Coordinates of C-alpha atoms in Angstrom, one line a residue:
M1093 CA 23.6 -4.6 -74.7
F1094 CA 26.6 -2.2 -74.3
D1095 CA 26.2 1.4 -73.1
R1096 CA 28.2 4.1 -74.6
P1097 CA 30.4 6.1 -72.2
E1098 CA 30.2 9.8 -72.1
S1099 CA 34.0 10.4 -72.5
G1100 CA 36.5 8.9 -75.0
E1101 CA 36.6 5.1 -75.2
R1102 CA 39.7 2.9 -74.9
A1103 CA 39.8 0.8 -78.1
I1104 CA 41.6 -2.2 -79.6
L1105 CA 42.3 -1.8 -83.2
V1106 CA 42.1 -4.9 -85.5
R1107 CA 43.4 -5.2 -88.9
V1108 CA 44.0 -8.3 -91.0
G1109 CA 45.8 -8.6 -94.3
L1110 CA 43.9 -10.8 -96.7
G1111 CA 46.4 -12.5 -98.9
S1112 CA 49.1 -10.0 -98.0
P1113 CA 50.8 -8.5 -95.0
V1114 CA 49.2 -5.6 -93.1
S1115 CA 50.2 -2.2 -94.4
E1116 CA 51.6 0.2 -91.9
Q1117 CA 50.0 3.0 -93.8
D1118 CA 46.5 1.4 -93.7
L1119 CA 46.9 0.8 -90.0
R1120 CA 47.9 4.5 -89.4
E1121 CA 44.9 5.6 -91.3
F1122 CA 42.6 3.4 -89.3
E1123 CA 44.1 4.8 -86.1
A1124 CA 43.5 8.3 -87.3
L1125 CA 39.8 7.3 -88.0
A1126 CA 39.5 5.9 -84.5
V1127 CA 40.8 9.1 -83.0
S1128 CA 38.6 11.3 -85.3
A1129 CA 35.6 9.3 -83.7
G1130 CA 36.8 10.2 -80.2
A1131 CA 38.3 6.8 -79.3
I1132 CA 41.5 6.2 -77.5
P1133 CA 43.6 3.5 -79.3
V1134 CA 45.4 1.4 -76.6
A1135 CA 46.5 -1.6 -78.6
A1136 CA 46.5 -3.1 -82.1
V1137 CA 46.1 -6.7 -83.1
T1138 CA 47.1 -7.5 -86.7
G1139 CA 47.5 -10.8 -88.7
S1140 CA 47.0 -12.3 -92.1
R1141 CA 44.7 -14.8 -93.6
R1142 CA 43.8 -16.1 -97.1
S1143 CA 40.1 -15.4 -96.6
P1144 CA 37.9 -14.2 -93.9
D1145 CA 36.7 -16.6 -91.2
P1146 CA 32.9 -17.2 -91.4
R1147 CA 32.5 -17.0 -87.6
F1148 CA 34.7 -14.2 -86.4
F1149 CA 36.3 -12.9 -89.6
V1150 CA 39.7 -13.1 -87.9
G1151 CA 39.7 -16.8 -87.0
S1152 CA 39.2 -18.4 -83.6
G1153 CA 42.8 -18.1 -82.4
K1154 CA 43.1 -14.4 -83.3
A1155 CA 39.7 -13.7 -81.8
E1156 CA 40.9 -15.2 -78.5
E1157 CA 44.0 -12.9 -78.7
I1158 CA 41.7 -10.0 -79.1
R1159 CA 39.8 -10.9 -76.0
L1160 CA 43.0 -11.2 -73.9
R1161 CA 44.4 -7.9 -75.2
A1162 CA 41.2 -6.1 -74.5
E1163 CA 41.2 -7.4 -70.9
E1164 CA 44.9 -6.5 -70.4
A1165 CA 44.4 -3.0 -71.8
E1166 CA 41.0 -2.4 -70.1
A1167 CA 39.5 -1.6 -73.4
E1168 CA 35.8 -0.9 -73.8
L1169 CA 35.6 -1.1 -77.6
I1170 CA 36.8 -3.4 -80.5
L1171 CA 37.2 -1.5 -83.8
V1172 CA 37.8 -3.8 -86.8
D1173 CA 39.1 -2.3 -90.0
H1174 CA 37.0 -4.5 -92.3
P1175 CA 33.3 -4.8 -93.0
L1176 CA 31.8 -7.4 -90.8
S1177 CA 28.6 -9.4 -91.3
P1178 CA 26.0 -9.1 -88.5
S1179 CA 26.8 -12.6 -87.3
Q1180 CA 30.6 -12.0 -87.2
E1181 CA 30.0 -8.7 -85.2
R1182 CA 27.7 -10.6 -82.7
N1183 CA 30.1 -13.5 -82.3
L1184 CA 33.0 -11.2 -81.5
E1185 CA 30.9 -9.3 -79.1
K1186 CA 29.8 -12.4 -77.4
L1187 CA 33.3 -13.7 -77.0
T1188 CA 35.1 -10.5 -75.9
G1189 CA 32.2 -9.1 -73.9
R1190 CA 32.7 -5.7 -75.5
R1191 CA 31.1 -3.6 -78.2
V1192 CA 32.4 -4.4 -81.7
L1193 CA 32.3 -1.9 -84.5
D1194 CA 33.4 -2.4 -88.1
R1195 CA 34.9 0.1 -90.5
A1196 CA 31.6 1.1 -91.9
G1197 CA 30.0 1.7 -88.4
L1198 CA 33.1 3.8 -87.4
I1199 CA 33.0 6.1 -90.3
L1200 CA 29.0 6.5 -89.8
D1201 CA 29.8 7.5 -86.2
I1202 CA 32.3 10.2 -87.4
F1203 CA 29.8 11.4 -90.0
A1204 CA 27.1 11.7 -87.4
Q1205 CA 29.4 13.9 -85.3
R1206 CA 30.4 16.1 -88.2
A1207 CA 27.3 16.7 -90.1
R1208 CA 26.0 20.3 -89.8
S1209 CA 23.4 21.1 -92.3
A1210 CA 19.8 19.7 -92.1
E1211 CA 20.4 17.7 -95.3
G1212 CA 23.7 16.3 -94.1
K1213 CA 22.1 15.2 -90.8
L1214 CA 19.2 13.5 -92.8
E1215 CA 21.7 11.7 -95.0
V1216 CA 23.7 10.4 -92.1
E1217 CA 20.8 9.3 -90.2
L1218 CA 19.5 7.5 -93.3
A1219 CA 22.8 5.7 -93.8
Q1220 CA 23.0 4.7 -90.0
L1221 CA 19.4 3.3 -90.2
R1222 CA 20.2 1.2 -93.3
H1223 CA 23.3 0.0 -91.6
L1224 CA 21.4 -0.9 -88.3
S1225 CA 18.6 -2.7 -90.3
T1226 CA 21.0 -5.5 -91.1
R1227 CA 22.1 -5.9 -87.4
L1228 CA 18.9 -6.2 -85.5
V1229 CA 19.1 -9.2 -83.2
R1230 CA 16.7 -10.9 -80.8
G1231 CA 17.2 -8.7 -77.8
W1232 CA 13.5 -8.5 -76.7
T1233 CA 12.5 -12.2 -76.4
H1234 CA 10.9 -11.5 -73.0
L1235 CA 8.3 -9.6 -74.8
E1236 CA 7.5 -12.1 -77.6
R1237 CA 4.0 -13.3 -77.7
Q1238 CA 4.4 -15.9 -80.6
K1239 CA 5.3 -18.7 -78.4
G1240 CA 3.6 -22.0 -77.7
G1241 CA 2.2 -23.0 -74.4
I1242 CA -0.8 -22.1 -72.1
G1243 CA -1.4 -18.3 -72.1
L1244 CA 1.2 -17.6 -74.8
R1245 CA -0.8 -18.5 -77.9
G1246 CA -2.5 -15.8 -80.0
P1247 CA -2.0 -12.9 -82.3
G1248 CA 0.9 -10.6 -81.9
E1249 CA 4.3 -9.7 -83.3
T1250 CA 7.8 -10.1 -81.9
Q1251 CA 9.7 -7.0 -80.8
L1252 CA 12.2 -7.8 -83.6
E1253 CA 9.4 -7.4 -86.1
T1254 CA 8.3 -4.2 -84.4
D1255 CA 11.8 -2.8 -84.6
R1256 CA 12.0 -3.7 -88.3
R1257 CA 8.8 -2.1 -89.1
L1258 CA 9.6 1.1 -87.3
L1259 CA 13.0 1.3 -89.0
A1260 CA 11.4 0.7 -92.4
K1261 CA 8.9 3.5 -91.7
R1262 CA 11.6 5.9 -90.6
I1263 CA 13.8 5.0 -93.7
R1264 CA 10.8 5.7 -95.9
T1265 CA 10.2 9.1 -94.3
L1266 CA 13.8 10.2 -94.5
S1267 CA 14.2 9.1 -98.2
Q1268 CA 11.1 11.1 -99.1
R1269 CA 12.4 14.2 -97.3
L1270 CA 15.8 13.8 -99.1
E1271 CA 14.1 13.5 -102.4
D1272 CA 12.2 16.7 -101.7
L1273 CA 15.5 18.5 -100.9
A1274 CA 17.1 16.9 -104.1
R1275 CA 14.4 18.4 -106.2
Q1276 CA 15.0 21.9 -104.6
R1277 CA 18.7 21.5 -105.5
D1278 CA 17.8 20.4 -109.0
T1279 CA 15.8 23.5 -109.4
G1280 CA 18.7 25.7 -108.3
R1281 CA 20.9 23.9 -110.8
A1282 CA 18.5 24.5 -113.5
V1283 CA 18.4 28.2 -112.8
R1284 CA 22.3 28.2 -112.8
K1285 CA 22.3 26.5 -116.2
R1286 CA 20.1 29.2 -117.7
V1287 CA 22.7 31.7 -116.6
P1288 CA 25.8 29.7 -117.5
V1289 CA 28.5 30.0 -114.7
P1290 CA 31.6 27.9 -114.9
A1291 CA 31.5 25.4 -111.9
V1292 CA 34.7 24.0 -110.4
A1293 CA 34.6 21.3 -107.7
L1294 CA 37.4 20.3 -105.2
V1295 CA 37.7 16.7 -104.7
G1296 CA 40.3 14.4 -103.2
Y1297 CA 41.3 12.1 -100.3
T1298 CA 40.3 13.2 -96.9
N1299 CA 42.7 15.4 -95.2
A1300 CA 44.4 16.4 -98.4
G1301 CA 43.8 20.1 -97.7
K1302 CA 40.8 20.8 -99.8
S1303 CA 39.0 23.1 -97.3
T1304 CA 42.3 25.0 -96.7
L1305 CA 42.7 25.6 -100.4
F1306 CA 39.0 26.5 -100.7
N1307 CA 39.5 29.2 -98.0
A1308 CA 42.8 30.5 -99.6
L1309 CA 41.1 31.0 -103.0
T1310 CA 37.7 32.4 -101.9
G1311 CA 38.7 34.2 -98.7
S1312 CA 35.9 32.1 -97.0
E1313 CA 36.1 30.7 -93.4
A1314 CA 35.0 27.1 -94.0
Y1315 CA 36.1 24.9 -91.2
A1316 CA 39.4 23.3 -91.8
A1317 CA 41.4 21.0 -89.5
D1318 CA 44.1 18.3 -89.6
Q1319 CA 41.7 15.5 -89.1
L1320 CA 39.9 13.0 -91.3
F1321 CA 36.4 14.2 -92.5
A1322 CA 36.8 17.6 -91.0
T1323 CA 33.9 18.8 -93.2
L1324 CA 31.1 16.9 -94.7
D1325 CA 28.5 19.4 -96.0
P1326 CA 29.1 21.0 -99.5
T1327 CA 30.2 24.7 -99.4
V1328 CA 29.8 26.9 -102.5
R1329 CA 31.3 30.2 -103.0
R1330 CA 31.9 32.6 -106.0
L1331 CA 35.3 33.1 -107.2
R1332 CA 36.3 36.2 -109.2
L1333 CA 39.6 36.2 -111.3
P1334 CA 41.0 39.0 -113.5
H1335 CA 40.0 38.6 -117.2
T1336 CA 37.7 35.6 -116.3
P1337 CA 34.0 35.3 -115.9
E1338 CA 32.7 34.5 -112.4
I1339 CA 33.4 30.9 -111.3
V1340 CA 31.4 28.9 -108.7
L1341 CA 33.8 26.9 -106.5
A1342 CA 32.5 24.0 -104.4
D1343 CA 34.3 22.2 -101.6
T1344 CA 33.1 18.6 -101.3
V1345 CA 33.3 15.7 -98.7
G1346 CA 36.7 13.8 -98.8
F1347 CA 37.0 10.2 -100.0
I1348 CA 38.7 7.3 -98.2
R1349 CA 39.7 3.8 -98.8
E1350 CA 36.8 1.4 -98.7
L1351 CA 34.2 4.2 -98.2
P1352 CA 31.0 2.4 -97.2
H1353 CA 28.5 2.1 -100.3
E1354 CA 25.6 3.3 -98.1
L1355 CA 27.6 6.6 -97.6
V1356 CA 28.4 7.0 -101.2
A1357 CA 24.6 6.6 -101.9
A1358 CA 23.5 8.8 -99.1
F1359 CA 25.8 11.7 -99.7
R1360 CA 24.5 12.4 -103.2
S1361 CA 24.0 16.1 -102.5
T1362 CA 27.7 16.6 -101.9
L1363 CA 28.8 14.3 -104.7
L1364 CA 26.4 15.9 -107.3
E1365 CA 28.5 19.1 -106.9
A1366 CA 31.3 17.1 -108.4
R1367 CA 29.3 15.3 -111.1
D1368 CA 27.8 18.6 -112.3
A1369 CA 31.1 20.5 -112.4
D1370 CA 32.8 21.9 -115.5
L1371 CA 36.2 21.1 -114.0
L1372 CA 37.4 19.0 -111.0
L1373 CA 40.4 20.1 -109.0
H1374 CA 41.7 16.9 -107.7
V1375 CA 43.6 17.9 -104.4
I1376 CA 46.4 15.5 -103.6
D1377 CA 48.6 15.4 -100.5
S1378 CA 52.1 15.4 -102.0
A1379 CA 53.7 14.9 -98.7
D1380 CA 51.9 11.6 -98.1
P1381 CA 53.9 8.6 -99.4
G1382 CA 50.9 6.6 -100.3
H1383 CA 49.3 9.5 -102.4
D1384 CA 49.4 7.4 -105.7
E1385 CA 47.0 4.8 -104.1
Q1386 CA 44.8 7.5 -102.8
V1387 CA 44.5 8.9 -106.3
G1388 CA 43.2 5.6 -107.5
Q1389 CA 40.7 5.4 -104.7
V1390 CA 39.3 8.9 -105.5
E1391 CA 39.1 8.2 -109.3
E1392 CA 37.2 5.0 -108.4
V1393 CA 34.6 6.9 -106.5
L1394 CA 34.4 9.5 -109.2
D1395 CA 33.7 6.9 -111.8
G1396 CA 31.0 5.3 -109.6
I1397 CA 29.1 8.5 -109.4
G1398 CA 29.2 9.4 -113.2
A1399 CA 32.1 12.0 -112.8
G1400 CA 34.8 10.1 -114.5
G1401 CA 34.6 11.9 -117.8
I1402 CA 34.8 15.4 -116.4
P1403 CA 38.2 17.3 -117.1
V1404 CA 40.6 17.2 -114.1
V1405 CA 43.5 19.1 -113.0
R1406 CA 45.6 17.5 -110.2
V1407 CA 46.5 19.9 -107.5
Y1408 CA 49.5 18.5 -105.5
N1409 CA 49.1 20.3 -102.2
K1410 CA 51.6 20.6 -99.2
V1411 CA 54.8 21.1 -101.3
D1412 CA 56.2 22.9 -98.2
A1413 CA 56.0 19.6 -96.2
A1414 CA 57.2 17.6 -99.2
G1415 CA 60.3 19.8 -99.8
E1416 CA 59.1 20.7 -103.3
R1417 CA 58.8 24.0 -105.2
P1418 CA 55.5 25.3 -106.7
R1419 CA 55.3 24.6 -110.5
L1420 CA 53.0 24.0 -113.3
E1421 CA 53.0 20.9 -115.5
R1422 CA 51.5 21.0 -119.0
D1423 CA 50.6 18.2 -121.6
A1424 CA 51.6 18.2 -125.2
E1425 CA 48.9 20.7 -126.2
G1426 CA 50.0 23.2 -123.6
C1427 CA 47.1 22.6 -121.2
V1428 CA 47.8 22.7 -117.5
T1429 CA 47.4 19.2 -116.1
R1430 CA 49.1 19.6 -112.6
V1431 CA 49.7 22.3 -110.2
H1432 CA 52.1 22.0 -107.3
L1433 CA 51.4 24.4 -104.5
S1434 CA 50.9 24.9 -100.7
A1435 CA 47.4 26.1 -99.5
R1436 CA 48.7 26.7 -96.1
T1437 CA 51.6 29.1 -97.0
G1438 CA 49.9 30.5 -100.2
E1439 CA 53.0 29.4 -102.4
G1440 CA 51.7 28.5 -105.8
L1441 CA 48.2 29.8 -105.5
D1442 CA 48.9 32.3 -108.3
L1443 CA 49.8 29.3 -110.6
L1444 CA 46.3 27.8 -109.7
R1445 CA 44.6 31.1 -110.6
Q1446 CA 46.6 31.3 -113.8
C1447 CA 45.3 27.6 -114.6
L1448 CA 41.7 28.6 -114.0
Q1449 CA 42.1 31.8 -116.2
E1450 CA 43.5 29.8 -118.9
R1451 CA 40.7 27.2 -118.6
F1452 CA 37.8 29.8 -118.5
G1453 CA 39.2 33.1 -119.7
H1454 CA 38.0 32.3 -123.3
L1455 CA 34.4 32.9 -122.0
A1456 CA 35.1 36.4 -121.1
E1457 CA 34.7 39.1 -123.8
R1458 CA 35.6 42.8 -123.7
F1459 CA 32.9 45.4 -124.2
E1460 CA 32.4 49.1 -124.1
L1461 CA 29.2 50.2 -122.3
P1462 CA 28.0 53.8 -122.4
L1463 CA 26.2 55.0 -119.3
E1464 CA 24.0 58.1 -118.7
P1465 CA 24.8 60.3 -115.7
A1466 CA 21.8 59.0 -113.8
E1467 CA 23.0 55.3 -114.1
G1468 CA 25.3 55.6 -111.1
R1469 CA 23.9 52.4 -109.4
L1470 CA 24.8 50.3 -112.4
R1471 CA 28.3 51.8 -112.6
A1472 CA 28.9 51.1 -108.9
A1473 CA 27.6 47.6 -109.4
L1474 CA 30.0 47.0 -112.2
Y1475 CA 32.8 48.3 -110.3
A1476 CA 31.9 46.2 -107.2
A1477 CA 31.9 43.0 -109.4
G1478 CA 35.3 43.8 -110.6
L1479 CA 34.3 43.9 -114.2
V1480 CA 35.5 47.4 -115.1
L1481 CA 39.0 47.7 -116.9
G1482 CA 38.7 51.3 -117.8
E1483 CA 36.6 54.4 -118.0
R1484 CA 36.3 57.6 -120.1
T1485 CA 34.0 60.6 -119.8
L1486 CA 31.4 61.3 -122.5
P1487 CA 30.4 64.8 -123.7
D1488 CA 27.0 64.6 -122.1
G1489 CA 28.5 63.9 -118.6
G1490 CA 28.0 60.2 -118.9
A1491 CA 30.7 57.5 -118.9
A1492 CA 31.9 54.8 -121.3
L1493 CA 33.1 51.8 -119.3
T1494 CA 35.3 49.1 -120.6
V1495 CA 34.2 45.9 -119.1
E1496 CA 35.4 42.3 -119.3
A1497 CA 33.0 39.4 -118.6
S1498 CA 30.8 36.8 -120.2
R1499 CA 27.5 37.9 -121.8
A1500 CA 25.6 35.6 -119.3
E1501 CA 27.4 37.2 -116.3
L1502 CA 26.5 40.7 -117.5
D1503 CA 22.9 39.6 -118.4
N1504 CA 22.6 38.4 -114.9
L1505 CA 23.8 41.5 -113.3
F1506 CA 21.6 43.8 -115.5
S1507 CA 18.5 41.7 -114.7
R1508 CA 19.1 42.0 -111.0
L1509 CA 19.3 45.8 -111.2
G1510 CA 16.5 46.0 -113.7
S1511 CA 18.6 47.4 -116.4
P1512 CA 18.5 45.5 -119.6
R1513 CA 21.6 47.0 -121.2
L1514 CA 22.8 44.1 -123.3
A1515 CA 21.7 45.8 -126.5
R1516 CA 24.0 48.7 -125.9
L1517 CA 27.2 46.6 -125.4
M1518 CA 29.7 47.2 -128.1
P1519 CA 32.5 44.5 -128.4
C1520 CA 36.0 46.0 -128.1
L1521 CA 37.7 42.9 -129.3
P1522 CA 37.0 39.9 -131.7
A1523 CA 36.5 36.4 -130.4
A1524 CA 40.3 35.9 -130.3
G1525 CA 40.6 38.8 -127.9
F1526 CA 41.3 36.3 -125.1
V1527 CA 44.9 36.2 -126.1
E1528 CA 45.2 39.8 -125.4
S1529 CA 43.4 39.5 -122.1
R1530 CA 45.9 36.8 -121.1
A1531 CA 48.8 39.2 -122.2
A1532 CA 47.3 41.9 -120.0
A1533 CA 47.0 39.5 -117.1
A1534 CA 50.7 38.8 -117.4
I1535 CA 51.5 42.5 -117.5
D1536 CA 49.3 43.1 -114.5
A1537 CA 51.0 40.3 -112.6
A1538 CA 54.4 41.7 -113.5

C-alpha cells in the first residue's frame, strides 16, 4: 500500500507510558533506533494510558493527534515504540494514511541492513517472514475467485491464501538451511571441546563498546561505530596472554530493551557463543545513567538462552566519559568481579588481561622440551605461538626450551606439525606452579 522512499524517511515517533510517565531515556533510545534505521525523526508524540487501546493501542484521541502531527511535519512514516497487533497497525495506517511500523518491525529493518554473513542474512530473513506472516491482509481481493455470482463460482484460492502458502514454504526452506548450518557449528564446537580451549564471550547492551573492546584485546579490525546494533554477526579471534593458555574470544550481538522474541530465537548462532562460553565479560556503559536497568535487560536475555549459570565478570567501559579511574573490584574470596576501563583510550586494559590470567592461568603448566638440531620448524612454531620462556643449548647441538602452556594447547600444536612430542615433555613445576607464574607476570609487568 505504501512505497518505501529511496532516501531517508521523515518519521513521527510514538511512545506511550503504560501505567507510568514516558521515560526520557527510553524516548532517546527509540530515537537512536530510528536514526540507525535511516529515518529522520521530525516529531514525537507521547502520552500515558492504563492499558493499550484495542483499536489503535494509543486511544482514538491520541491517534488523531498523531495524524495531525504527521500532516504538519510532512512525515512519511509512523514509528511506534511498542509491539502492535496486526489490526492496530492497519487501523493506524488507515487513519493516518501513512506506513506504521512497530518496535519489532523497526529492529528487524535495522538487522536486515546490518547482517553481513550468509547465516546472519538467513536468520534476519526468517525473522522478517515470521513477523510478516502475522500481518497479511486482504490486499488482492480483485483476484479472488471464491465469490458467489454467475461466472465467479468454482475452485480456486484467494491471493491471501497463496501468500500464506508461499511464506510458509519459504520459512520451511530457511529453517532447514539454518538447521544445516547449526549442525556444522555444532561439529566445530565438538572439535574445540576435544582440544579444550577456554572460551570467553563479550555480551552486553547494544552500543556499550563490546566491539571496541574486542578490537583492543585482539588487535582485530571488527567493525565498531557509535550506533545501535553496529555489528550483528559473531566474530571469534584467538587471544594470547603471558603465562596463560590460548583463549578464544567471541564478540556477540548487543541486547536491547524489549528485544523481539523472534530475533532472540533467530539469532541462535550468535547467542550460542555466549551459552557455550566458560566466562562471560558483561560489558556495561558506565557513562550511561540507565546502565543498571540495562544490566537487568541483558541478564534476562542470558537467562532465557540458558546462559544464566555461566561465570560473569562485569566490565564497566567508558570510564573516561564517566570521569572515573580504571580499577579492579574483588569478592570476599579475592576473585575479580568487576573491571573498570576504557576500551577507546586503552586505560585499564591491563587490568582486564590480569583478570583473564587469574581466571585461566591455572590451566597453563611449565615444561622443558628437548629438541634435536633438525627440529627447527617445531622450535619456530613454539616461539611464534609465544609459548617459550627460555632456552638453553644442549651438548649435541640441540636445544632445551622452557615452555608454558596447557597440555591440550601443546598437543594441538604438535598434531598440526606432525610431531607427537608430548611424551618428551618434562614438567618444570608442580601443579601449584601457577603461583610462581603469576609472580613472574608481575615482575614482567614491572
